[in-house]
Amino acid sequence: MENINISIENVLNFVTKEEIHGYHTLISEHYQALVNNTGEGNDFLGWVTLPSKFDNNLILDIQKTADNIRKIADILVVVGIGGSYLGARAVIESLSHNFNQLLSKEDRKSPLILYAGQNIGEDYLSDLFDVLKGKSYAVVVISKSGTTTEPAIAFRLLKNDLEERFGKAGAKERIIAITDKEKGALKKMSDKEGYKTFEIPDNIGGRYSVLTPVGLLPIAISGINIKKLIDGAVHMENIIRDAENFENNPAGIYAASRQLLYRNGKTIEIMASFIPNLYYLIEWWKQLYGESEGKNGKGIFPAGVIFTTDLHSMGQYIQDGMRNIFETVISVKATKKELRISSNAEDLDGLNYIAGKKIDDVNKMAELGTIMAHNTGKVPVLKITIPELNEEYIGQLIYFFEIACGLSGYVMGVNPFDQPGVEAYKKNMFSLLGKPGYK
Ligand code: PA5
């Protein structure tokens, strides 16, 4: 396995390499605080050594459960929100066919994965039931607290539908719950109904939970190899732990660069990729960094774009708007498939000058041209390169972003493992809805 790589070349006309490397000692101290459980939020650091300590029996249990669901269901509905939703979707969409929903089950070789509980859209849920009508489906319901309103509403409706169609026993076969080992309504209900359950470890918060059953079960049901995903994360865990100098620690370099840029007035980070499959990986990253750093009046605002699509919408602002942004580009070296531009005798569309090229050759020139243009437009650009989209490199990327997030939050002086601000809207909503106990 190659290593994913981070390039700082296009930030060096804004900050110096020496300034970035000046964070070395601080980053090393914060890394030690993460691995030794001594930093702020240290009751939520179970994810730090999770990949290398992964329990093989748990992988087998997840795989066996996934195989059962794959046999009985044509559709899987994953119910969850935030950290109980985005990780699974990020990995599944990064590694799946772009038009998965339109493939037959035979071509897809796995159930169609749909999502619910990540919004309170009445039409969204009604449309979902239109699609589920007459279909054999299963539900994985995920909630650490077991009390989150959005997934609870979706699950109540799905449970009713499954019970009406397949009876209590049939529904039980098709429902798997992932929740706390003892607390919460979902745990209570699962025990009463006898659902197969997986635990979310106490010491792992939602946005750091993709490599627990929260992410791994839906990912395995989609047919992705979870063992290789974990292997990739272990590889990155080793790289970061064994880095003899700062240059060889990609998470340290990323955390230091973004904090230095932040101190130089770059308060917005735009995560960009030229690969459409990475849309939800960027959504996952946005939650990870936004919820971890945005507190106490501080934080880099995480935004996301897919290019070249968004060059035709956000491109103007990035090139020429307020200069408080920096960009991080996730570049993927190789495509999975090959498609070349054909030549045409008449050349009416004027494209013969690129005839014979792979589509990705054009995409790569768009990427290079964009990085150069944004750099000229005074946007510092970090570049993360992965060799290709597969389980191992996505596993590396996940662990890289998680560790860098913990380090970056510590450098910023916040607790990257809590999210007190998420409660404010809930209190108002509950009070407006007349939930007992809320005025
Ligand atoms: O990262 C987080 O902690 C949050 O995004 C939660 O995952 C999200 O609010 C869902 O919570 P729960 O899993 O308790 O339903």
GROMACS .gro file of C-alpha atoms and ligand atoms in nm:
model
  454
    1MET     CA    1   0.000   0.000   0.000
    2GLU     CA    2   0.131   0.346  -0.088
    3ASN     CA    3   0.088   0.638   0.153
    4ILE     CA    4  -0.150   0.924   0.099
    5ASN     CA    5   0.046   1.242   0.065
    6ILE     CA    6   0.002   1.608   0.158
    7SER     CA    7   0.165   1.889  -0.041
    8ILE     CA    8   0.218   2.236   0.105
    9GLU     CA    9   0.377   2.375  -0.213
   10ASN     CA   10   0.086   2.608  -0.284
   11VAL     CA   11   0.069   2.763   0.059
   12LEU     CA   12   0.433   2.870   0.064
   13ASN     CA   13   0.368   3.211  -0.090
   14PHE     CA   14   0.152   3.287   0.218
   15VAL     CA   15   0.336   3.116   0.503
   16THR     CA   16   0.682   2.961   0.522
   17LYS     CA   17   0.781   2.600   0.561
   18GLU     CA   18   0.972   2.700   0.875
   19GLU     CA   19   0.655   2.850   1.025
   20ILE     CA   20   0.462   2.529   0.955
   21HIS     CA   21   0.742   2.316   1.095
   22GLY     CA   22   0.753   2.549   1.397
   23TYR     CA   23   0.442   2.365   1.518
   24HIS     CA   24   0.628   2.037   1.540
   25THR     CA   25   0.680   2.033   1.918
   26LEU     CA   26   0.328   2.149   1.995
   27ILE     CA   27   0.178   1.893   1.756
   28SER     CA   28   0.392   1.614   1.910
   29GLU     CA   29   0.270   1.710   2.258
   30HIS     CA   30  -0.091   1.713   2.144
   31TYR     CA   31  -0.044   1.379   1.966
   32GLN     CA   32   0.087   1.231   2.292
   33ALA     CA   33  -0.218   1.374   2.470
   34LEU     CA   34  -0.441   1.195   2.218
   35VAL     CA   35  -0.272   0.856   2.241
   36ASN     CA   36  -0.222   0.874   2.618
   37ASN     CA   37  -0.576   1.000   2.687
   38THR     CA   38  -0.452   1.306   2.873
   39GLY     CA   39  -0.600   1.592   2.669
   40GLU     CA   40  -0.933   1.770   2.697
   41GLY     CA   41  -1.229   1.548   2.611
   42ASN     CA   42  -1.022   1.242   2.702
   43ASP     CA   43  -1.331   1.033   2.772
   44PHE     CA   44  -1.396   1.038   2.395
   45LEU     CA   45  -1.063   0.913   2.261
   46GLY     CA   46  -1.154   0.549   2.197
   47TRP     CA   47  -1.115   0.601   1.821
   48VAL     CA   48  -0.743   0.692   1.845
   49THR     CA   49  -0.614   0.335   1.873
   50LEU     CA   50  -0.930   0.165   1.750
   51PRO     CA   51  -0.799   0.054   1.406
   52SER     CA   52  -0.491  -0.129   1.538
   53LYS     CA   53  -0.683  -0.281   1.830
   54PHE     CA   54  -0.986  -0.384   1.628
   55ASP     CA   55  -1.155  -0.694   1.765
   56ASN     CA   56  -1.154  -0.959   1.494
   57ASN     CA   57  -1.469  -1.123   1.637
   58LEU     CA   58  -1.654  -0.798   1.592
   59ILE     CA   59  -1.551  -0.784   1.224
   60LEU     CA   60  -1.679  -1.141   1.183
   61ASP     CA   61  -2.009  -1.058   1.357
   62ILE     CA   62  -2.059  -0.746   1.142
   63GLN     CA   63  -1.978  -0.943   0.826
   64LYS     CA   64  -2.212  -1.229   0.918
   65THR     CA   65  -2.496  -0.989   0.998
   66ALA     CA   66  -2.430  -0.803   0.672
   67ASP     CA   67  -2.438  -1.129   0.474
   68ASN     CA   68  -2.778  -1.218   0.625
   69ILE     CA   69  -2.923  -0.880   0.531
   70ARG     CA   70  -2.770  -0.901   0.182
   71LYS     CA   71  -2.954  -1.230   0.134
   72ILE     CA   72  -3.301  -1.116   0.243
   73ALA     CA   73  -3.317  -0.751   0.138
   74ASP     CA   74  -3.319  -0.572  -0.198
   75ILE     CA   75  -3.304  -0.236  -0.021
   76LEU     CA   76  -3.136  -0.130   0.301
   77VAL     CA   77  -3.260   0.184   0.474
   78VAL     CA   78  -2.992   0.333   0.699
   79VAL     CA   79  -3.158   0.547   0.967
   80GLY     CA   80  -2.942   0.803   1.149
   81ILE     CA   81  -2.822   1.162   1.148
   82GLY     CA   82  -2.490   1.348   1.189
   83GLY     CA   83  -2.219   1.114   1.309
   84SER     CA   84  -2.465   0.827   1.294
   85TYR     CA   85  -2.515   0.881   0.920
   86LEU     CA   86  -2.240   1.065   0.736
   87GLY     CA   87  -1.950   0.822   0.783
   88ALA     CA   88  -2.132   0.527   0.628
   89ARG     CA   89  -2.263   0.735   0.340
   90ALA     CA   90  -1.918   0.891   0.282
   91VAL     CA   91  -1.749   0.554   0.241
   92ILE     CA   92  -2.033   0.389   0.048
   93GLU     CA   93  -2.059   0.671  -0.204
   94SER     CA   94  -1.680   0.710  -0.238
   95LEU     CA   95  -1.650   0.348  -0.344
   96SER     CA   96  -1.974   0.278  -0.531
   97HIS     CA   97  -2.093   0.314  -0.887
   98ASN     CA   98  -2.209   0.670  -0.950
   99PHE     CA   99  -2.549   0.550  -1.072
  100ASN     CA  100  -2.595   0.269  -0.821
  101GLN     CA  101  -2.964   0.344  -0.779
  102LEU     CA  102  -3.029   0.268  -1.145
  103LEU     CA  103  -2.838  -0.061  -1.161
  104SER     CA  104  -3.014  -0.394  -1.118
  105LYS     CA  105  -2.945  -0.584  -0.794
  106GLU     CA  106  -2.744  -0.839  -0.999
  107ASP     CA  107  -2.521  -0.568  -1.147
  108ARG     CA  108  -2.493  -0.390  -0.815
  109LYS     CA  109  -2.430  -0.721  -0.633
  110SER     CA  110  -2.575  -0.571  -0.314
  111PRO     CA  111  -2.892  -0.415  -0.178
  112LEU     CA  112  -2.968  -0.058  -0.278
  113ILE     CA  113  -2.874   0.168   0.014
  114LEU     CA  114  -3.117   0.448   0.101
  115TYR     CA  115  -3.109   0.689   0.394
  116ALA     CA  116  -3.371   0.820   0.636
  117GLY     CA  117  -3.372   1.004   0.967
  118GLN     CA  118  -3.121   1.262   0.844
  119ASN     CA  119  -3.399   1.519   0.795
  120ILE     CA  120  -3.762   1.574   0.891
  121GLY     CA  121  -3.889   1.604   0.536
  122GLU     CA  122  -4.249   1.484   0.509
  123ASP     CA  123  -4.230   1.453   0.131
  124TYR     CA  124  -3.888   1.286   0.160
  125LEU     CA  125  -4.029   1.015   0.389
  126SER     CA  126  -4.347   0.976   0.186
  127ASP     CA  127  -4.138   0.933  -0.130
  128LEU     CA  128  -3.925   0.676   0.051
  129PHE     CA  129  -4.236   0.471   0.132
  130ASP     CA  130  -4.342   0.495  -0.235
  131VAL     CA  131  -4.011   0.332  -0.326
  132LEU     CA  132  -4.030   0.068  -0.050
  133LYS     CA  133  -4.383  -0.044  -0.143
  134GLY     CA  134  -4.380  -0.413  -0.233
  135LYS     CA  135  -3.999  -0.433  -0.194
  136SER     CA  136  -3.806  -0.657   0.039
  137TYR     CA  137  -3.616  -0.420   0.262
  138ALA     CA  138  -3.425  -0.407   0.590
  139VAL     CA  139  -3.341  -0.126   0.832
  140VAL     CA  140  -3.023  -0.045   1.021
  141VAL     CA  141  -3.117   0.215   1.282
  142ILE     CA  142  -2.827   0.403   1.439
  143SER     CA  143  -2.839   0.640   1.735
  144LYS     CA  144  -2.586   0.658   2.015
  145SER     CA  145  -2.817   0.849   2.250
  146GLY     CA  146  -3.111   0.647   2.123
  147THR     CA  147  -3.330   0.953   2.163
  148THR     CA  148  -3.255   1.174   1.860
  149THR     CA  149  -3.584   1.300   1.715
  150GLU     CA  150  -3.512   1.279   1.341
  151PRO     CA  151  -3.412   0.909   1.329
  152ALA     CA  152  -3.672   0.820   1.595
  153ILE     CA  153  -3.954   0.954   1.374
  154ALA     CA  154  -3.826   0.775   1.062
  155PHE     CA  155  -3.774   0.451   1.253
  156ARG     CA  156  -4.121   0.458   1.409
  157LEU     CA  157  -4.273   0.470   1.060
  158LEU     CA  158  -4.041   0.208   0.913
  159LYS     CA  159  -4.092  -0.030   1.206
  160ASN     CA  160  -4.471  -0.001   1.169
  161ASP     CA  161  -4.448  -0.069   0.796
  162LEU     CA  162  -4.222  -0.373   0.841
  163GLU     CA  163  -4.446  -0.516   1.113
  164GLU     CA  164  -4.757  -0.468   0.901
  165ARG     CA  165  -4.596  -0.636   0.604
  166PHE     CA  166  -4.383  -0.910   0.759
  167GLY     CA  167  -4.531  -0.952   1.108
  168LYS     CA  168  -4.337  -0.901   1.433
  169ALA     CA  169  -4.105  -1.195   1.366
  170GLY     CA  170  -4.034  -1.094   1.005
  171ALA     CA  171  -3.969  -0.734   1.112
  172LYS     CA  172  -3.729  -0.855   1.381
  173GLU     CA  173  -3.523  -1.036   1.117
  174ARG     CA  174  -3.499  -0.715   0.914
  175ILE     CA  175  -3.410  -0.464   1.186
  176ILE     CA  176  -3.067  -0.411   1.334
  177ALA     CA  177  -3.005  -0.144   1.595
  178ILE     CA  178  -2.674   0.024   1.670
  179THR     CA  179  -2.685   0.216   1.996
  180ASP     CA  180  -2.550   0.258   2.348
  181LYS     CA  181  -2.491  -0.058   2.550
  182GLU     CA  182  -2.745   0.038   2.817
  183LYS     CA  183  -2.898   0.386   2.782
  184GLY     CA  184  -3.169   0.536   2.564
  185ALA     CA  185  -3.507   0.457   2.413
  186LEU     CA  186  -3.360   0.266   2.119
  187LYS     CA  187  -3.173   0.030   2.351
  188LYS     CA  188  -3.486  -0.029   2.558
  189MET     CA  189  -3.695  -0.094   2.249
  190SER     CA  190  -3.433  -0.326   2.098
  191ASP     CA  191  -3.420  -0.533   2.415
  192LYS     CA  192  -3.798  -0.556   2.431
  193GLU     CA  193  -3.836  -0.646   2.062
  194GLY     CA  194  -3.532  -0.874   2.058
  195TYR     CA  195  -3.347  -0.695   1.776
  196LYS     CA  196  -2.992  -0.784   1.686
  197THR     CA  197  -2.785  -0.494   1.822
  198PHE     CA  198  -2.433  -0.360   1.801
  199GLU     CA  199  -2.285  -0.127   2.062
  200ILE     CA  200  -2.141   0.217   2.005
  201PRO     CA  201  -1.848   0.237   2.246
  202ASP     CA  202  -1.895   0.493   2.527
  203ASN     CA  203  -1.563   0.656   2.449
  204ILE     CA  204  -1.630   0.730   2.081
  205GLY     CA  205  -1.843   1.027   1.977
  206GLY     CA  206  -2.066   1.024   1.668
  207ARG     CA  207  -1.839   1.205   1.423
  208TYR     CA  208  -1.543   0.979   1.509
  209SER     CA  209  -1.747   0.658   1.485
  210VAL     CA  210  -1.724   0.557   1.119
  211LEU     CA  211  -1.484   0.271   1.197
  212THR     CA  212  -1.720   0.124   1.459
  213PRO     CA  213  -2.037  -0.076   1.371
  214VAL     CA  214  -2.204   0.266   1.311
  215GLY     CA  215  -2.024   0.293   0.979
  216LEU     CA  216  -1.901  -0.061   0.926
  217LEU     CA  217  -2.233  -0.247   0.923
  218PRO     CA  218  -2.400  -0.038   0.647
  219ILE     CA  219  -2.067  -0.031   0.461
  220ALA     CA  220  -2.039  -0.412   0.478
  221ILE     CA  221  -2.401  -0.454   0.363
  222SER     CA  222  -2.317  -0.239   0.059
  223GLY     CA  223  -2.053  -0.498  -0.033
  224ILE     CA  224  -1.744  -0.296   0.057
  225ASN     CA  225  -1.456  -0.485   0.222
  226ILE     CA  226  -1.445  -0.352   0.581
  227LYS     CA  227  -1.131  -0.545   0.668
  228LYS     CA  228  -0.939  -0.355   0.400
  229LEU     CA  229  -1.091  -0.027   0.518
  230ILE     CA  230  -0.958  -0.095   0.869
  231ASP     CA  231  -0.621  -0.207   0.727
  232GLY     CA  232  -0.594   0.132   0.557
  233ALA     CA  233  -0.668   0.310   0.883
  234VAL     CA  234  -0.409   0.095   1.067
  235HIS     CA  235  -0.154   0.186   0.798
  236MET     CA  236  -0.215   0.557   0.865
  237GLU     CA  237  -0.209   0.501   1.242
  238ASN     CA  238   0.139   0.349   1.199
  239ILE     CA  239   0.263   0.626   0.968
  240ILE     CA  240   0.163   0.896   1.216
  241ARG     CA  241   0.292   0.709   1.521
  242ASP     CA  242   0.626   0.620   1.359
  243ALA     CA  243   0.695   0.951   1.178
  244GLU     CA  244   1.053   1.030   1.269
  245ASN     CA  245   1.037   1.384   1.143
  246PHE     CA  246   0.754   1.624   1.099
  247GLU     CA  247   0.764   1.603   0.719
  248ASN     CA  248   0.659   1.238   0.741
  249ASN     CA  249   0.354   1.311   0.956
  250PRO     CA  250   0.079   1.412   0.710
  251ALA     CA  251  -0.179   1.473   0.985
  252GLY     CA  252   0.064   1.699   1.174
  253ILE     CA  253   0.147   1.896   0.859
  254TYR     CA  254  -0.222   1.938   0.774
  255ALA     CA  255  -0.317   2.045   1.130
  256ALA     CA  256  -0.024   2.287   1.154
  257SER     CA  257  -0.082   2.440   0.809
  258ARG     CA  258  -0.451   2.506   0.865
  259GLN     CA  259  -0.393   2.654   1.211
  260LEU     CA  260  -0.118   2.880   1.077
  261LEU     CA  261  -0.341   2.993   0.791
  262TYR     CA  262  -0.623   3.056   1.041
  263ARG     CA  263  -0.393   3.276   1.245
  264ASN     CA  264  -0.319   3.466   0.923
  265GLY     CA  265  -0.686   3.550   0.874
  266LYS     CA  266  -0.795   3.251   0.665
  267THR     CA  267  -1.111   3.166   0.855
  268ILE     CA  268  -1.278   2.948   0.589
  269GLU     CA  269  -1.146   2.619   0.454
  270ILE     CA  270  -1.296   2.489   0.134
  271MET     CA  271  -1.249   2.115   0.084
  272ALA     CA  272  -1.253   2.047  -0.289
  273SER     CA  273  -1.231   1.745  -0.510
  274PHE     CA  274  -1.259   1.690  -0.882
  275ILE     CA  275  -1.409   1.344  -0.819
  276PRO     CA  276  -1.789   1.343  -0.782
  277ASN     CA  277  -1.783   1.023  -0.573
  278LEU     CA  278  -1.621   1.223  -0.292
  279TYR     CA  279  -1.921   1.452  -0.231
  280TYR     CA  280  -2.026   1.272   0.088
  281LEU     CA  281  -1.671   1.225   0.209
  282ILE     CA  282  -1.651   1.603   0.205
  283GLU     CA  283  -1.986   1.622   0.386
  284TRP     CA  284  -1.843   1.387   0.652
  285TRP     CA  285  -1.530   1.604   0.676
  286LYS     CA  286  -1.747   1.915   0.719
  287GLN     CA  287  -1.922   1.761   1.019
  288LEU     CA  288  -1.597   1.633   1.167
  289TYR     CA  289  -1.423   1.969   1.152
  290GLY     CA  290  -1.723   2.198   1.202
  291GLU     CA  291  -1.851   2.021   1.512
  292SER     CA  292  -1.502   1.972   1.653
  293GLU     CA  293  -1.361   2.323   1.610
  294GLY     CA  294  -1.655   2.562   1.595
  295LYS     CA  295  -1.690   2.666   1.957
  296ASN     CA  296  -1.605   2.944   2.205
  297GLY     CA  297  -1.622   3.200   1.924
  298LYS     CA  298  -1.342   3.019   1.737
  299GLY     CA  299  -1.310   2.784   1.443
  300ILE     CA  300  -1.231   2.752   1.075
  301PHE     CA  301  -1.562   2.737   0.885
  302PRO     CA  302  -1.558   2.416   0.676
  303ALA     CA  303  -1.712   2.440   0.331
  304GLY     CA  304  -1.713   2.187   0.049
  305VAL     CA  305  -1.719   2.189  -0.329
  306ILE     CA  306  -1.702   1.941  -0.614
  307PHE     CA  307  -1.515   2.073  -0.916
  308THR     CA  308  -1.542   2.138  -1.197
  309THR     CA  309  -1.918   2.154  -1.123
  310ASP     CA  310  -1.882   2.423  -0.858
  311LEU     CA  311  -1.624   2.622  -1.053
  312HIS     CA  312  -1.930   2.732  -1.248
  313SER     CA  313  -2.106   2.847  -0.932
  314MET     CA  314  -1.859   2.910  -0.648
  315GLY     CA  315  -1.555   2.958  -0.872
  316GLN     CA  316  -1.603   3.334  -0.902
  317TYR     CA  317  -1.608   3.384  -0.524
  318ILE     CA  318  -1.312   3.158  -0.461
  319GLN     CA  319  -1.107   3.330  -0.731
  320ASP     CA  320  -1.201   3.686  -0.653
  321GLY     CA  321  -1.416   3.729  -0.340
  322MET     CA  322  -1.315   3.808   0.017
  323ARG     CA  323  -0.963   3.677   0.078
  324ASN     CA  324  -1.034   3.493   0.403
  325ILE     CA  325  -1.033   3.144   0.249
  326PHE     CA  326  -0.792   2.863   0.193
  327GLU     CA  327  -0.857   2.548  -0.001
  328THR     CA  328  -0.767   2.183   0.043
  329VAL     CA  329  -0.790   1.969  -0.268
  330ILE     CA  330  -0.831   1.591  -0.244
  331SER     CA  331  -0.669   1.463  -0.562
  332VAL     CA  332  -0.708   1.102  -0.679
  333LYS     CA  333  -0.424   0.983  -0.904
  334ALA     CA  334  -0.587   0.698  -1.095
  335THR     CA  335  -0.940   0.630  -1.216
  336LYS     CA  336  -1.101   0.286  -1.192
  337LYS     CA  337  -1.220   0.286  -1.551
  338GLU     CA  338  -1.093   0.420  -1.881
  339LEU     CA  339  -1.284   0.636  -2.125
  340ARG     CA  340  -1.116   0.834  -2.402
  341ILE     CA  341  -1.232   1.130  -2.605
  342SER     CA  342  -1.310   1.018  -2.958
  343SER     CA  343  -1.191   1.207  -3.266
  344ASN     CA  344  -1.438   1.341  -3.516
  345ALA     CA  345  -1.370   1.416  -3.882
  346GLU     CA  346  -1.577   1.733  -3.887
  347ASP     CA  347  -1.463   1.859  -3.545
  348LEU     CA  348  -1.772   2.077  -3.521
  349ASP     CA  349  -1.737   2.101  -3.142
  350GLY     CA  350  -1.367   2.191  -3.172
  351LEU     CA  351  -1.256   1.912  -2.940
  352ASN     CA  352  -1.017   1.730  -3.172
  353TYR     CA  353  -0.723   1.898  -2.996
  354ILE     CA  354  -0.788   1.665  -2.701
  355ALA     CA  355  -0.900   1.360  -2.903
  356GLY     CA  356  -0.741   1.039  -2.776
  357LYS     CA  357  -0.695   1.172  -2.423
  358LYS     CA  358  -0.850   1.004  -2.122
  359ILE     CA  359  -1.132   1.207  -1.967
  360ASP     CA  360  -0.924   1.209  -1.649
  361ASP     CA  361  -0.630   1.372  -1.835
  362VAL     CA  362  -0.860   1.667  -1.895
  363ASN     CA  363  -0.985   1.658  -1.533
  364LYS     CA  364  -0.625   1.662  -1.406
  365MET     CA  365  -0.543   1.967  -1.618
  366ALA     CA  366  -0.857   2.134  -1.482
  367GLU     CA  367  -0.731   2.050  -1.132
  368LEU     CA  368  -0.383   2.186  -1.196
  369GLY     CA  369  -0.516   2.495  -1.373
  370THR     CA  370  -0.758   2.562  -1.085
  371ILE     CA  371  -0.491   2.528  -0.817
  372MET     CA  372  -0.266   2.768  -1.011
  373ALA     CA  373  -0.552   3.016  -1.067
  374HIS     CA  374  -0.665   3.011  -0.704
  375ASN     CA  375  -0.308   3.050  -0.587
  376THR     CA  376  -0.265   3.353  -0.815
  377GLY     CA  377  -0.594   3.480  -0.670
  378LYS     CA  378  -0.430   3.469  -0.323
  379VAL     CA  379  -0.592   3.147  -0.203
  380PRO     CA  380  -0.345   2.914  -0.030
  381VAL     CA  381  -0.406   2.557  -0.150
  382LEU     CA  382  -0.315   2.238   0.036
  383LYS     CA  383  -0.324   1.922  -0.172
  384ILE     CA  384  -0.391   1.573  -0.041
  385THR     CA  385  -0.318   1.300  -0.296
  386ILE     CA  386  -0.447   0.946  -0.283
  387PRO     CA  387  -0.338   0.685  -0.538
  388GLU     CA  388  -0.691   0.559  -0.616
  389LEU     CA  389  -1.036   0.518  -0.468
  390ASN     CA  390  -1.032   0.188  -0.282
  391GLU     CA  391  -1.101   0.066   0.069
  392GLU     CA  392  -0.743   0.097   0.189
  393TYR     CA  393  -0.693   0.457   0.078
  394ILE     CA  394  -1.032   0.568   0.210
  395GLY     CA  395  -0.938   0.401   0.541
  396GLN     CA  396  -0.610   0.595   0.543
  397LEU     CA  397  -0.791   0.918   0.464
  398ILE     CA  398  -1.048   0.872   0.742
  399TYR     CA  399  -0.785   0.817   1.010
  400PHE     CA  400  -0.568   1.098   0.872
  401PHE     CA  401  -0.859   1.347   0.894
  402GLU     CA  402  -0.964   1.226   1.240
  403ILE     CA  403  -0.619   1.259   1.398
  404ALA     CA  404  -0.554   1.590   1.223
  405CYS     CA  405  -0.887   1.716   1.357
  406GLY     CA  406  -0.799   1.626   1.717
  407LEU     CA  407  -0.457   1.791   1.678
  408SER     CA  408  -0.596   2.099   1.509
  409GLY     CA  409  -0.863   2.146   1.778
  410TYR     CA  410  -0.606   2.117   2.055
  411VAL     CA  411  -0.377   2.370   1.881
  412MET     CA  412  -0.677   2.605   1.855
  413GLY     CA  413  -0.748   2.563   2.226
  414VAL     CA  414  -1.090   2.399   2.206
  415ASN     CA  415  -1.221   2.060   2.311
  416PRO     CA  416  -1.258   1.883   1.975
  417PHE     CA  417  -1.474   1.607   2.121
  418ASP     CA  418  -1.785   1.781   2.252
  419GLN     CA  419  -2.072   1.958   2.070
  420PRO     CA  420  -2.270   2.163   2.324
  421GLY     CA  421  -2.399   2.398   2.054
  422VAL     CA  422  -2.603   2.124   1.887
  423GLU     CA  423  -2.853   2.130   2.177
  424ALA     CA  424  -2.978   2.488   2.126
  425TYR     CA  425  -3.216   2.418   1.836
  426LYS     CA  426  -3.344   2.100   2.002
  427LYS     CA  427  -3.453   2.286   2.318
  428ASN     CA  428  -3.652   2.537   2.112
  429MET     CA  429  -3.804   2.267   1.891
  430PHE     CA  430  -3.907   2.054   2.191
  431SER     CA  431  -4.058   2.352   2.367
  432LEU     CA  432  -4.247   2.456   2.051
  433LEU     CA  433  -4.375   2.099   2.008
  434GLY     CA  434  -4.478   2.075   2.374
  435LYS     CA  435  -4.247   1.788   2.466
  436PRO     CA  436  -4.297   1.704   2.837
  437GLY     CA  437  -4.029   1.872   3.046
  438TYR     CA  438  -3.962   2.157   2.798
  439LYS     CA  439  -4.128   2.499   2.846
  440PA5     O1  440  -2.123   1.375   1.616
  440PA5     C1  441  -2.219   1.380   1.691
  440PA5     O2  442  -2.207   1.353   1.811
  440PA5     C2  443  -2.358   1.411   1.641
  440PA5     O3  444  -2.357   1.446   1.508
  440PA5     C3  445  -2.446   1.288   1.656
  440PA5     O4  446  -2.388   1.182   1.588
  440PA5     C4  447  -2.584   1.314   1.603
  440PA5     O5  448  -2.641   1.423   1.669
  440PA5     C5  449  -2.673   1.191   1.621
  440PA5     O6  450  -2.675   1.154   1.754
  440PA5     P1  451  -2.722   1.008   1.799
  440PA5     O7  452  -2.627   0.911   1.742
  440PA5     O8  453  -2.720   1.013   1.948
  440PA5     O9  454  -2.862   0.991   1.746
   0.00000   0.00000   0.00000
